[in-house]
CSV table of C-alpha atoms and ligand atoms in Angstrom, one decimal:
chain,number,residue,atom,x,y,z
B,1,MET,CA,-15.5,-12.8,-6.3
B,2,SER,CA,-17.9,-15.2,-7.8
B,3,ASP,CA,-20.6,-17.5,-6.6
B,4,THR,CA,-20.0,-20.2,-9.3
B,5,ALA,CA,-16.2,-20.6,-9.4
B,6,THR,CA,-13.4,-19.5,-7.2
B,7,VAL,CA,-11.6,-16.7,-8.8
B,8,TYR,CA,-8.5,-15.0,-7.2
B,9,ASN,CA,-7.5,-11.5,-8.0
B,10,PHE,CA,-3.7,-11.1,-7.9
B,11,SER,CA,-3.7,-7.5,-9.2
B,12,ALA,CA,-1.4,-5.0,-7.6
B,13,GLY,CA,-4.3,-2.7,-7.4
B,14,PRO,CA,-7.2,-2.3,-7.3
B,15,ALA,CA,-6.8,-5.4,-5.3
B,16,MET,CA,-9.3,-7.9,-3.9
B,17,LEU,CA,-11.3,-7.1,-0.8
B,18,PRO,CA,-12.0,-9.6,1.9
B,19,GLN,CA,-15.0,-11.9,0.9
B,20,ALA,CA,-16.7,-11.1,4.3
B,21,VAL,CA,-16.5,-7.4,3.6
B,22,MET,CA,-18.0,-7.8,0.1
B,23,ARG,CA,-20.8,-9.8,1.5
B,24,GLN,CA,-21.5,-7.4,4.3
B,25,ALA,CA,-21.5,-4.4,1.9
B,26,GLN,CA,-23.8,-6.4,-0.4
B,27,LYS,CA,-26.2,-7.2,2.4
B,28,GLU,CA,-26.5,-3.6,3.6
B,29,PHE,CA,-26.1,-1.9,0.3
B,30,CYS,CA,-29.8,-0.8,-0.2
B,31,ASN,CA,-30.7,-0.5,3.4
B,32,TRP,CA,-28.0,0.3,6.0
B,33,HIS,CA,-28.9,-0.6,9.5
B,34,ASP,CA,-32.7,-0.3,8.9
B,35,THR,CA,-32.4,3.3,7.8
B,36,GLY,CA,-34.1,2.5,4.5
B,37,LEU,CA,-31.1,4.3,2.8
B,38,SER,CA,-27.9,3.2,1.3
B,39,VAL,CA,-24.6,4.5,2.6
B,40,LEU,CA,-24.4,6.1,-0.9
B,41,ASP,CA,-27.4,8.2,0.0
B,42,PHE,CA,-26.1,9.5,3.3
B,43,SER,CA,-25.2,13.2,3.8
B,44,HIS,CA,-21.6,13.3,4.8
B,45,ARG,CA,-22.6,15.7,7.5
B,46,GLY,CA,-25.5,13.6,8.8
B,47,ALA,CA,-25.5,11.5,12.0
B,48,ASP,CA,-25.3,8.1,10.2
B,49,PHE,CA,-22.3,8.9,8.1
B,50,THR,CA,-20.6,10.7,10.9
B,51,ALA,CA,-20.9,7.5,13.0
B,52,ILE,CA,-19.4,5.5,10.1
B,53,ALA,CA,-16.6,7.9,9.6
B,54,GLU,CA,-15.7,8.2,13.3
B,55,GLN,CA,-15.8,4.4,13.8
B,56,ALA,CA,-13.5,3.9,10.8
B,57,GLU,CA,-11.0,6.4,12.2
B,58,LYS,CA,-11.1,4.8,15.6
B,59,ASP,CA,-10.6,1.3,14.3
B,60,LEU,CA,-7.6,2.4,12.2
B,61,ARG,CA,-6.2,4.2,15.2
B,62,ASP,CA,-6.6,1.0,17.2
B,63,LEU,CA,-5.1,-1.2,14.5
B,64,LEU,CA,-1.9,0.8,14.1
B,65,ALA,CA,-1.8,2.2,17.6
B,66,ILE,CA,-1.8,5.7,16.3
B,67,PRO,CA,-0.8,8.2,19.0
B,68,GLU,CA,-3.1,11.1,20.1
B,69,ASP,CA,-0.9,13.7,18.6
B,70,TYR,CA,-1.4,12.4,15.1
B,71,SER,CA,-4.3,13.2,12.8
B,72,VAL,CA,-5.9,10.7,10.5
B,73,LEU,CA,-7.1,12.1,7.3
B,74,PHE,CA,-9.3,10.5,4.6
B,75,CYS,CA,-8.2,12.3,1.5
B,76,PRO,CA,-9.7,12.2,-2.0
B,77,GLY,CA,-7.5,11.2,-4.9
B,78,GLY,CA,-4.8,8.5,-5.1
B,79,ALA,CA,-1.5,8.3,-3.4
B,80,SER,CA,0.0,10.1,-6.4
B,81,LEU,CA,-1.7,13.3,-5.4
B,82,GLN,CA,0.1,13.1,-2.1
B,83,PHE,CA,3.4,13.2,-4.0
B,84,SER,CA,2.6,16.9,-4.7
B,85,ALA,CA,0.8,17.6,-1.4
B,86,ILE,CA,3.7,16.6,0.6
B,87,ALA,CA,6.1,18.9,-1.2
B,88,MET,CA,3.6,21.8,-1.3
B,89,ASN,CA,3.0,21.5,2.5
B,90,PHE,CA,6.5,20.8,3.7
B,91,LEU,CA,9.2,21.5,1.2
B,92,ARG,CA,11.0,24.8,2.2
B,93,GLY,CA,14.7,24.2,1.8
B,94,LYS,CA,15.5,20.7,0.6
B,95,ALA,CA,14.1,17.2,1.0
B,96,LEU,CA,15.8,13.8,0.6
B,97,TYR,CA,14.1,11.1,-1.4
B,98,LEU,CA,15.5,7.6,-0.8
B,99,ASN,CA,14.2,5.6,-3.8
B,100,SER,CA,13.9,1.9,-4.3
B,101,GLY,CA,11.7,1.8,-7.3
B,102,VAL,CA,9.2,3.4,-9.6
B,103,TRP,CA,6.9,5.0,-7.0
B,104,GLY,CA,9.7,6.7,-5.2
B,105,ASP,CA,10.9,8.0,-8.5
B,106,LYS,CA,7.5,9.4,-9.3
B,107,ALA,CA,7.2,11.0,-5.9
B,108,THR,CA,10.6,12.6,-6.6
B,109,GLN,CA,9.5,14.0,-10.0
B,110,GLU,CA,6.4,15.6,-8.5
B,111,ALA,CA,8.3,17.1,-5.6
B,112,LYS,CA,10.8,18.7,-7.9
B,113,ASN,CA,8.0,20.9,-9.2
B,114,PHE,CA,8.0,22.6,-5.8
B,115,GLY,CA,11.6,22.9,-4.6
B,116,ASP,CA,15.0,21.4,-4.0
B,117,VAL,CA,15.0,17.7,-4.0
B,118,ILE,CA,17.9,15.3,-3.5
B,119,ALA,CA,17.1,11.9,-4.8
B,120,PHE,CA,19.2,8.9,-4.0
B,121,ASP,CA,18.8,5.5,-5.6
B,122,LEU,CA,18.9,2.8,-2.9
B,123,LEU,CA,19.0,-0.1,-5.4
B,124,SER,CA,22.1,-2.1,-6.3
B,125,LYS,CA,22.8,-5.5,-7.7
B,126,GLN,CA,24.0,-8.3,-5.5
B,127,ASP,CA,24.9,-11.5,-7.3
B,128,GLY,CA,22.6,-10.6,-10.1
B,129,LYS,CA,19.7,-9.8,-7.8
B,130,THR,CA,18.2,-6.4,-6.9
B,131,ALA,CA,18.9,-5.3,-3.4
B,132,ILE,CA,18.7,-2.2,-1.2
B,133,ARG,CA,22.0,-0.7,-0.3
B,134,SER,CA,22.9,-1.0,3.4
B,135,GLN,CA,22.4,2.1,5.5
B,136,GLN,CA,26.1,3.1,5.7
B,137,ASP,CA,26.0,3.8,2.0
B,138,TRP,CA,23.1,6.2,2.2
B,139,PRO,CA,23.4,10.0,2.3
B,140,ASP,CA,23.6,11.4,5.8
B,141,CYS,CA,20.0,11.3,7.0
B,142,SER,CA,20.8,13.5,10.0
B,143,ASP,CA,21.4,16.4,7.6
B,144,ASP,CA,18.9,19.3,7.8
B,145,TYR,CA,16.3,18.0,5.3
B,146,ASP,CA,12.8,19.2,5.7
B,147,TYR,CA,11.8,15.6,5.4
B,148,ILE,CA,13.0,12.3,4.1
B,149,HIS,CA,10.7,10.4,1.9
B,150,PHE,CA,10.8,6.7,1.1
B,151,THR,CA,8.7,3.8,0.0
B,152,PRO,CA,8.8,0.8,2.4
B,153,ASN,CA,7.4,-1.5,-0.2
B,154,GLU,CA,7.9,-0.9,-3.9
B,155,THR,CA,4.9,-2.4,-5.5
B,156,ILE,CA,6.2,-2.7,-9.0
B,157,GLY,CA,9.6,-4.1,-8.4
B,158,GLY,CA,8.6,-6.2,-5.4
B,159,VAL,CA,11.2,-4.6,-3.2
B,160,GLU,CA,10.7,-4.2,0.6
B,161,PHE,CA,12.8,-2.7,3.3
B,162,ALA,CA,14.1,-5.3,5.7
B,163,ASP,CA,14.4,-2.8,8.5
B,164,LEU,CA,13.6,0.9,8.8
B,165,PRO,CA,16.3,3.6,8.9
B,166,LYS,CA,17.3,4.8,12.3
B,167,ALA,CA,18.6,8.3,11.6
B,168,GLY,CA,16.5,11.3,10.6
B,169,GLN,CA,14.0,10.6,13.2
B,170,GLY,CA,10.8,12.6,13.3
B,171,ARG,CA,11.2,13.6,9.7
B,172,TRP,CA,10.4,10.4,7.8
B,173,ILE,CA,7.6,10.4,5.3
B,174,ALA,CA,6.5,7.0,4.1
B,175,ASP,CA,4.5,5.9,1.1
B,176,MET,CA,2.9,2.8,2.6
B,177,SER,CA,0.3,2.3,-0.2
B,178,SER,CA,1.1,-1.3,-0.7
B,179,CYS,CA,2.1,-2.4,2.8
B,180,ILE,CA,0.0,-0.5,5.3
B,181,LEU,CA,-1.8,-2.8,7.8
B,182,SER,CA,0.3,-5.8,6.7
B,183,GLN,CA,2.6,-5.5,9.8
B,184,PRO,CA,2.8,-3.5,13.0
B,185,ILE,CA,4.6,-0.2,12.7
B,186,ASN,CA,5.8,2.4,15.1
B,187,VAL,CA,3.9,5.5,14.0
B,188,LYS,CA,6.1,7.7,16.1
B,189,ASP,CA,9.0,7.0,13.7
B,190,TYR,CA,7.2,9.1,11.1
B,191,ALA,CA,6.0,12.6,10.5
B,192,LEU,CA,3.6,11.4,7.9
B,193,ILE,CA,2.4,8.1,6.5
B,194,TYR,CA,0.2,7.9,3.5
B,195,ALA,CA,-1.4,5.1,1.6
B,196,GLY,CA,-3.7,4.8,-1.4
B,197,ALA,CA,-6.6,2.6,-0.4
B,198,GLN,CA,-6.9,0.3,-3.3
B,199,LYS,CA,-4.3,-2.3,-2.1
B,200,ASN,CA,-4.7,-3.1,1.6
B,201,ILE,CA,-7.6,-0.8,2.6
B,202,GLY,CA,-10.5,-0.6,0.2
B,203,PRO,CA,-11.6,0.9,-3.1
B,204,ALA,CA,-9.5,3.2,-5.3
B,205,GLY,CA,-9.9,7.0,-5.0
B,206,LEU,CA,-9.3,7.3,-1.3
B,207,THR,CA,-6.0,7.9,0.4
B,208,ILE,CA,-5.3,7.6,4.1
B,209,VAL,CA,-2.9,10.1,5.6
B,210,ILE,CA,-1.5,9.9,9.2
B,211,VAL,CA,0.3,13.1,10.1
B,212,ARG,CA,1.9,14.4,13.3
B,213,ASN,CA,0.0,17.4,14.5
B,214,ASP,CA,3.0,19.7,15.0
B,215,TRP,CA,3.6,19.5,11.2
B,216,LEU,CA,0.1,20.9,10.6
B,217,GLN,CA,1.4,24.2,12.0
B,218,ARG,CA,4.2,24.4,9.4
B,219,GLU,CA,3.7,27.4,7.1
B,220,PRO,CA,3.9,26.4,3.4
B,221,VAL,CA,6.1,28.6,1.2
B,222,ALA,CA,3.3,29.2,-1.2
B,223,PRO,CA,-0.5,28.9,-0.9
B,224,VAL,CA,-1.6,25.3,-1.0
B,225,PRO,CA,-5.0,24.4,-2.6
B,226,SER,CA,-7.4,23.7,0.3
B,227,LEU,CA,-7.9,20.1,-0.6
B,228,LEU,CA,-4.2,19.5,-0.6
B,229,SER,CA,-3.6,21.3,2.6
B,230,TYR,CA,-3.2,18.9,5.6
B,231,ALA,CA,-4.0,21.7,8.0
B,232,VAL,CA,-7.3,22.5,6.2
B,233,MET,CA,-8.2,18.8,5.9
B,234,ALA,CA,-7.5,18.2,9.6
B,235,GLN,CA,-9.4,21.3,10.7
B,236,ASN,CA,-12.4,20.0,8.8
B,237,GLN,CA,-12.2,16.3,9.8
B,238,SER,CA,-11.5,15.5,6.2
B,239,MET,CA,-14.8,17.0,5.2
B,240,TYR,CA,-13.8,20.3,3.7
B,241,ASN,CA,-15.7,19.2,0.7
B,242,THR,CA,-17.8,16.0,0.1
B,243,PRO,CA,-15.4,13.2,0.9
B,244,PRO,CA,-15.5,9.8,-1.0
B,245,THR,CA,-18.1,8.5,1.4
B,246,TYR,CA,-18.6,5.0,0.1
B,247,ALA,CA,-14.9,4.3,-0.1
B,248,TRP,CA,-14.6,5.6,3.5
B,249,TYR,CA,-17.4,3.3,4.6
B,250,LEU,CA,-15.8,0.3,2.8
B,251,ALA,CA,-12.4,1.1,4.4
B,252,GLY,CA,-14.2,1.0,7.7
B,253,LEU,CA,-15.5,-2.4,7.0
B,254,VAL,CA,-12.0,-3.6,6.1
B,255,PHE,CA,-10.6,-2.2,9.4
B,256,GLN,CA,-13.3,-4.1,11.3
B,257,TRP,CA,-12.5,-7.2,9.4
B,258,ILE,CA,-8.8,-6.9,10.3
B,259,LYS,CA,-9.7,-6.4,13.9
B,260,ALA,CA,-12.0,-9.4,13.9
B,261,GLU,CA,-9.3,-11.6,12.2
B,262,GLY,CA,-6.8,-10.8,15.0
B,263,GLY,CA,-5.3,-7.4,14.0
B,264,VAL,CA,-2.2,-6.3,12.2
B,265,ALA,CA,0.0,-8.9,13.9
B,266,GLN,CA,-2.2,-11.6,12.5
B,267,MET,CA,-2.0,-9.9,9.0
B,268,ALA,CA,1.8,-10.0,9.3
B,269,ARG,CA,1.8,-13.7,10.1
B,270,ARG,CA,-0.4,-14.4,7.2
B,271,ALA,CA,1.6,-12.2,4.8
B,272,GLU,CA,4.7,-14.1,5.9
B,273,GLN,CA,3.0,-17.5,5.3
B,274,ARG,CA,1.7,-16.5,1.9
B,275,SER,CA,4.8,-15.0,0.6
B,276,GLN,CA,7.1,-17.7,2.0
B,277,ALA,CA,5.1,-20.4,0.4
B,278,LEU,CA,5.3,-18.7,-3.1
B,279,TYR,CA,9.0,-17.7,-2.8
B,280,GLN,CA,9.9,-21.2,-1.6
B,281,PHE,CA,8.1,-22.7,-4.6
B,282,ILE,CA,9.8,-20.3,-7.0
B,283,ASP,CA,13.2,-20.9,-5.5
B,284,ASN,CA,12.8,-24.7,-5.7
B,285,ASN,CA,11.6,-24.7,-9.3
B,286,ASP,CA,14.1,-23.7,-12.0
B,287,PHE,CA,11.3,-22.9,-14.4
B,288,TYR,CA,10.7,-19.7,-12.4
B,289,ARG,CA,12.9,-17.0,-11.0
B,290,ASN,CA,12.4,-14.0,-8.7
B,291,PRO,CA,14.9,-11.1,-9.4
B,292,ILE,CA,15.1,-9.7,-5.8
B,293,ALA,CA,17.7,-10.5,-3.1
B,294,LYS,CA,16.2,-12.5,-0.3
B,295,LYS,CA,16.5,-9.8,2.4
B,296,ASN,CA,14.5,-7.3,0.3
B,297,ARG,CA,11.8,-9.5,-1.1
B,298,SER,CA,8.3,-8.0,-0.8
B,299,ARG,CA,5.8,-9.9,1.2
B,300,MET,CA,3.0,-8.2,-0.8
B,301,ASN,CA,4.1,-8.1,-4.4
B,302,ILE,CA,6.0,-11.0,-5.9
B,303,PRO,CA,7.3,-10.6,-9.4
B,304,PHE,CA,8.5,-13.7,-11.1
B,305,ILE,CA,9.9,-14.5,-14.5
B,306,LEU,CA,9.5,-17.6,-16.6
B,307,LYS,CA,12.7,-19.3,-17.7
B,308,ASP,CA,11.3,-19.3,-21.2
B,309,GLU,CA,9.6,-15.9,-21.7
B,310,SER,CA,8.1,-17.0,-25.0
B,311,LEU,CA,5.6,-18.9,-22.8
B,312,ASN,CA,4.4,-15.7,-21.0
B,313,SER,CA,1.1,-15.3,-23.0
B,314,LEU,CA,0.3,-19.0,-22.7
B,315,PHE,CA,0.9,-18.9,-19.0
B,316,LEU,CA,-1.4,-15.9,-18.6
B,317,GLN,CA,-4.1,-17.4,-20.8
B,318,GLN,CA,-4.1,-20.6,-18.9
B,319,ALA,CA,-3.9,-18.9,-15.5
B,320,GLU,CA,-7.0,-16.8,-16.4
B,321,ALA,CA,-8.9,-19.9,-17.4
B,322,ALA,CA,-8.0,-21.4,-14.0
B,323,GLY,CA,-9.5,-18.4,-12.2
B,324,LEU,CA,-6.1,-16.8,-11.4
B,325,ARG,CA,-6.5,-13.2,-12.6
B,326,TYR,CA,-4.2,-10.3,-13.3
B,327,LEU,CA,-0.9,-12.0,-13.0
B,328,LYS,CA,0.8,-10.1,-15.8
B,329,GLY,CA,3.8,-8.2,-14.5
B,330,HIS,CA,4.1,-4.5,-14.7
B,331,ARG,CA,5.2,-3.4,-18.2
B,332,SER,CA,8.5,-1.9,-16.8
B,333,VAL,CA,9.5,-5.3,-15.3
B,334,GLY,CA,7.9,-7.8,-17.6
B,335,GLY,CA,7.1,-11.4,-16.6
B,336,MET,CA,4.5,-12.0,-13.9
B,337,ARG,CA,3.6,-10.5,-10.6
B,338,ALA,CA,1.4,-12.0,-7.9
B,339,SER,CA,0.2,-9.5,-5.4
B,340,LEU,CA,-0.7,-11.1,-2.1
B,341,TYR,CA,-2.4,-8.4,0.1
B,342,ASN,CA,-4.3,-8.9,3.3
B,343,ALA,CA,-7.4,-10.1,1.6
B,344,MET,CA,-5.7,-12.9,-0.3
B,345,PRO,CA,-6.5,-16.2,1.4
B,346,MET,CA,-3.9,-18.9,1.6
B,347,GLN,CA,-6.1,-21.0,-0.7
B,348,GLY,CA,-5.4,-18.5,-3.4
B,349,VAL,CA,-1.7,-18.9,-3.0
B,350,GLU,CA,-2.0,-22.7,-3.0
B,351,ALA,CA,-4.1,-22.5,-6.2
B,352,LEU,CA,-1.4,-20.4,-7.8
B,353,ILE,CA,1.3,-22.7,-6.7
B,354,ASP,CA,-0.6,-25.8,-8.0
B,355,PHE,CA,-1.1,-24.0,-11.3
B,356,MET,CA,2.5,-23.0,-11.6
B,357,SER,CA,3.7,-26.4,-10.8
B,358,ALA,CA,1.5,-28.1,-13.4
B,359,PHE,CA,2.4,-25.4,-16.0
B,360,ALA,CA,6.1,-26.0,-15.4
B,361,ALA,CA,5.7,-29.8,-15.7
B,362,GLN,CA,3.7,-29.5,-19.0
B,363,ASN,CA,6.1,-27.0,-20.6
B,364,ARG,CA,9.6,-28.1,-19.8
W,401,LIG,C1,-0.2,2.1,-6.2
W,401,LIG,C2,0.8,2.9,-5.6
W,401,LIG,C3,0.8,4.3,-5.7
W,401,LIG,C4,-0.1,5.0,-6.6
W,401,LIG,O1,-1.4,5.0,-6.1
W,401,LIG,P1,-2.5,5.8,-6.9
W,401,LIG,O2,-3.6,5.7,-5.9
W,401,LIG,O3,-2.8,5.1,-8.1
W,401,LIG,O4,-2.1,7.2,-7.1
W,401,LIG,C5,1.8,5.0,-5.1
W,401,LIG,N1,2.7,4.4,-4.3
W,401,LIG,C6,2.8,3.1,-4.1
W,401,LIG,C7,3.8,2.5,-3.3
W,401,LIG,C8,1.8,2.3,-4.8
W,401,LIG,O5,1.8,1.0,-4.6
């Protein structure tokens, strides 16, 4: 964000926040609602912060239609901490990890520290493109797993599930870090949903957990540190210790912004528009290539490869100069990646396409 030139942040995370949210936070930074104090000053147990915290939870509940029998937790640490927390709280016999990329693999590795984990790689190649295997090729999800973990949108590979699995109902755990609030979901399909905040929610360091209350009664096999215990977090309204108050407040502003913009259905429409525009451009320009099968292309994270990879650094250098930031692909994939989360305006995508078009014309 800048007052002098338009700069767009295409980072996979920390990602850009909506301009309106940045402005509002700036406006009330030193003096929130005539209290004479910043949100940074507030006691997490005081009336002002309690109001902010409760409103944020209520808005998130409205946005995702979270049923009454689910708790919403505002947890410290990133999504990666949940990789351990999930296993420590819920892994008793065995769990199934259906993986479609790096984050699922990492979740698997962490869970293995705590018990029996069966990991299945969902990815396959179809006509040279990466795709998710169809459900008939998966392990039997109705087997007696404690839970089934998956990652609806794999941020690094740019792979997204076209439709959610049917079997294994009530036991799905989803890492929605990079897709939460980008489309309506049916919360009832899941036992637990978690998402690091720094993509579609707010600043890094906060993670949202949505967990069905009956799972809070599950007895862990070994003692769980209080801050990683969902039961303890729920009993204490996520305030067992000092929560990341400012991140919570900013998340609340983002929830209000999404509501004001028309809710999650509207976010879904925009995500479709943004990603379709960029995929269409890439598909119609042989200078660029996206390595994912159409049905599994992410609406949020779009990796693309230049035909001539020796131009990578020139591309990045000129993109930066044009105000298009953080387009470098993840080191495990190479090439470029444009992350188009909720806060990315269509103008950002248009600016990127204009740049890519001109770059291709100049460097053929
Ligand atoms: C970014 C990301 C993570 C890691 O989040 P941290 O907050 O850095 O731990 C995990 N899963 C997915 C799907 C992500 O996109």
